[in-house]
Amino acid sequence: MFTGLVAELGRVETLRREQDSYRLTIRAEKIPPQLVIGESVCCNGACLTVTGSDSSRFTVDVMPETVRRTTIGLLRQGDPVNLERTLRVGDGLDGHIVQGHVDGVGTILRMVPEGIAKVTTISAPADLLQLMVTKGSIAIDGISLTLTDVGETHFSVSLIPLTVQFTTLGIKKPGDKVNLETDILGKYIRKMLTNQGGGLTMQSLLENGFA
């Protein structure tokens, strides 16, 4: 589990294709020395398992399901990657609960300055938009952000200067693809409502532990 607060911006050293999978090596300064083999690390929003590491780089294997659902396969040597280690007991939850399970890919439509912020609008699949609400949370390339607007074909977020400076969104432009993970709470609520035939009663809330 992660919080969506990027700890470091790494760089792709190699991305080697192996049939329908990839072996990805990322160079970074802070995170590699802390990693152990078998540990999870969030790379652009995708939870991947460390298969090797030293003082300046680490390697992860990217399985076909991850290739299909994320932008990992589009990475090239030198590309920046948002990195975050797993949440430890006692750590602060300053972002929101991020699983590192990417739901799908969005496309940046526009990035418009507004005061100190940069309002970014992204197109997304309809099934993901149904799980988004204004002022709710969304993870974009593993970055915890607040939704400022949700439409029928797109959504918007407002980026503060710190996000622009220290994450991949600072160099993204219209037309670029990004990994999206919707709030886990919305997924469970939709599943519960679907099982209830769309109805929500006090009895169903009690049975599912919400009251």
XYZ file of C-alpha atoms in Angstrom:
211
model
C 0.000 0.000 0.000
C 1.160 3.524 -0.814
C 0.059 7.113 -0.162
C 0.636 8.726 -3.537
C 3.402 10.999 -2.251
C 6.346 10.678 -4.619
C 9.594 10.143 -2.709
C 11.987 10.490 -5.625
C 12.155 10.922 -9.377
C 14.190 8.083 -10.869
C 15.369 7.532 -14.448
C 14.969 4.508 -16.709
C 18.348 2.880 -17.260
C 17.130 -0.098 -19.301
C 13.818 -1.588 -20.387
C 14.385 -5.036 -21.864
C 11.510 -6.908 -23.481
C 11.157 -10.610 -22.733
C 8.285 -12.043 -24.822
C 5.190 -10.182 -23.525
C 6.944 -9.005 -20.368
C 9.664 -6.496 -19.525
C 12.620 -6.218 -17.163
C 12.961 -2.626 -16.021
C 16.020 -1.123 -14.340
C 15.695 2.311 -12.731
C 18.526 4.515 -11.510
C 17.890 6.721 -8.462
C 19.757 8.207 -5.490
C 17.623 7.763 -2.360
C 15.463 4.684 -2.771
C 17.710 1.874 -4.138
C 19.898 1.460 -1.009
C 16.761 0.994 1.100
C 15.266 -1.749 -1.052
C 15.490 -5.514 -0.553
C 14.680 -8.263 -3.014
C 10.976 -9.132 -2.871
C 9.917 -5.686 -1.665
C 7.239 -3.726 -3.493
C 7.913 -0.320 -4.995
C 5.528 2.015 -6.821
C 6.799 3.038 -10.268
C 4.608 5.613 -12.041
C 1.667 4.275 -10.064
C 2.274 0.558 -10.693
C 3.181 -1.690 -7.771
C 6.171 -3.782 -8.883
C 8.404 -6.289 -7.078
C 12.126 -5.672 -6.661
C 14.199 -8.485 -8.174
C 17.602 -6.871 -7.709
C 19.155 -3.679 -6.324
C 22.409 -1.957 -5.421
C 23.350 1.505 -4.167
C 22.225 3.369 -7.288
C 19.666 1.263 -9.174
C 17.041 -1.443 -8.843
C 15.361 -3.915 -11.172
C 11.736 -5.033 -11.415
C 9.927 -7.504 -13.663
C 6.801 -6.260 -15.443
C 4.282 -9.019 -16.196
C 1.909 -8.997 -19.248
C -1.117 -7.820 -17.203
C 0.826 -4.755 -16.079
C 1.981 -4.074 -19.641
C -1.627 -4.187 -20.861
C -3.027 -1.871 -18.190
C -0.247 0.696 -17.778
C 2.176 2.922 -19.662
C 5.226 1.005 -18.390
C 5.819 -0.570 -21.810
C 6.048 2.920 -23.353
C 9.022 3.951 -21.214
C 12.351 4.670 -22.886
C 15.906 5.028 -21.611
C 16.294 8.257 -19.673
C 12.574 8.738 -18.999
C 11.717 9.968 -15.478
C 9.737 7.662 -13.160
C 7.809 8.570 -9.994
C 8.985 6.343 -7.136
C 7.492 5.533 -3.735
C 8.265 2.809 -1.205
C 5.463 0.971 0.578
C 3.724 2.549 3.563
C 5.160 1.481 6.935
C 3.268 1.214 10.218
C 3.541 4.594 11.900
C 4.013 6.553 8.659
C 1.717 9.496 8.012
C -1.088 9.087 5.477
C -0.713 12.505 3.871
C -2.074 11.488 0.469
C -4.731 8.776 0.183
C -4.796 4.968 0.080
C -3.081 3.939 -3.162
C -2.755 0.243 -3.976
C -0.484 0.560 -6.971
C -3.051 -1.370 -9.027
C -3.503 0.762 -12.130
C -7.084 0.717 -13.432
C -6.384 2.159 -16.855
C -4.661 4.795 -18.938
C -5.737 8.382 -19.549
C -4.583 10.989 -22.065
C -3.690 14.559 -21.141
C -5.943 16.953 -23.066
C -4.683 20.315 -21.848
C -2.593 21.966 -19.122
C -3.620 25.556 -18.366
C -1.900 27.902 -15.871
C -4.190 29.366 -13.190
C -2.334 31.572 -10.716
C 0.405 29.420 -9.193
C -1.381 26.236 -10.254
C -1.560 24.279 -13.501
C -5.062 22.931 -14.224
C -4.651 19.616 -16.028
C -7.525 17.952 -17.890
C -7.297 14.249 -18.732
C -9.573 12.003 -20.792
C -10.403 8.669 -19.170
C -12.493 5.533 -19.815
C -16.164 5.885 -18.860
C -16.032 3.089 -16.266
C -13.275 4.916 -14.382
C -15.051 8.281 -14.536
C -18.047 6.665 -12.813
C -15.809 6.077 -9.784
C -14.654 9.700 -9.565
C -16.262 12.562 -7.649
C -15.315 16.231 -7.441
C -13.023 16.822 -4.427
C -12.354 13.091 -4.288
C -8.952 11.453 -4.763
C -7.216 10.103 -7.866
C -3.724 8.693 -8.407
C -2.098 9.881 -11.646
C 1.205 8.131 -12.391
C 1.189 7.290 -8.684
C 0.671 10.896 -7.540
C -2.152 11.513 -5.055
C -4.255 14.405 -6.385
C -7.654 15.980 -5.716
C -10.276 16.005 -8.459
C -11.461 19.532 -9.240
C -13.962 18.554 -11.944
C -15.431 15.352 -13.347
C -17.207 15.279 -16.704
C -18.632 12.579 -18.976
C -15.382 12.044 -20.906
C -12.697 13.690 -18.798
C -11.641 14.976 -15.381
C -9.427 17.775 -14.088
C -6.895 18.248 -11.303
C -4.968 21.324 -10.168
C -1.207 20.917 -9.786
C 0.706 22.929 -7.203
C 4.251 24.098 -8.070
C 5.795 21.367 -5.897
C 4.059 18.645 -7.927
C 5.176 20.258 -11.175
C 8.766 20.478 -9.926
C 9.259 17.041 -8.404
C 7.084 14.622 -10.439
C 6.680 13.460 -14.026
C 3.662 15.731 -14.466
C 6.081 18.644 -14.645
C 7.321 17.497 -18.047
C 4.125 15.963 -19.410
C 2.278 17.658 -22.259
C -1.067 17.284 -24.071
C -1.254 13.937 -25.840
C 0.882 12.111 -23.279
C -0.482 8.981 -21.566
C -0.736 8.596 -17.772
C -1.587 5.738 -15.406
C -4.819 6.129 -13.445
C -5.952 4.513 -10.202
C -9.323 5.488 -8.765
C -10.102 5.603 -5.048
C -10.464 2.099 -3.581
C -13.422 3.242 -1.448
C -15.438 4.064 -4.560
C -14.788 0.600 -5.984
C -16.095 -1.172 -2.891
C -19.155 1.057 -2.693
C -20.017 0.436 -6.356
C -19.578 -3.315 -5.858
C -21.851 -3.237 -2.830
C -24.516 -1.266 -4.681
C -24.310 -3.635 -7.641
C -24.828 -6.635 -5.361
C -27.826 -4.861 -3.834
C -29.380 -4.286 -7.227
C -28.635 -0.562 -7.042
C -30.446 -0.059 -3.740
C -28.943 1.168 -0.492
C -30.741 0.435 2.763
C -29.859 0.598 6.450
C -29.893 -3.197 6.483
C -27.353 -3.420 3.650
C -25.142 -0.863 5.402
C -25.240 -2.925 8.607
C -24.511 -6.180 6.769
C -21.473 -4.657 5.059
C -20.049 -2.999 8.158
C -20.789 0.629 7.221
C -23.200 1.296 10.105
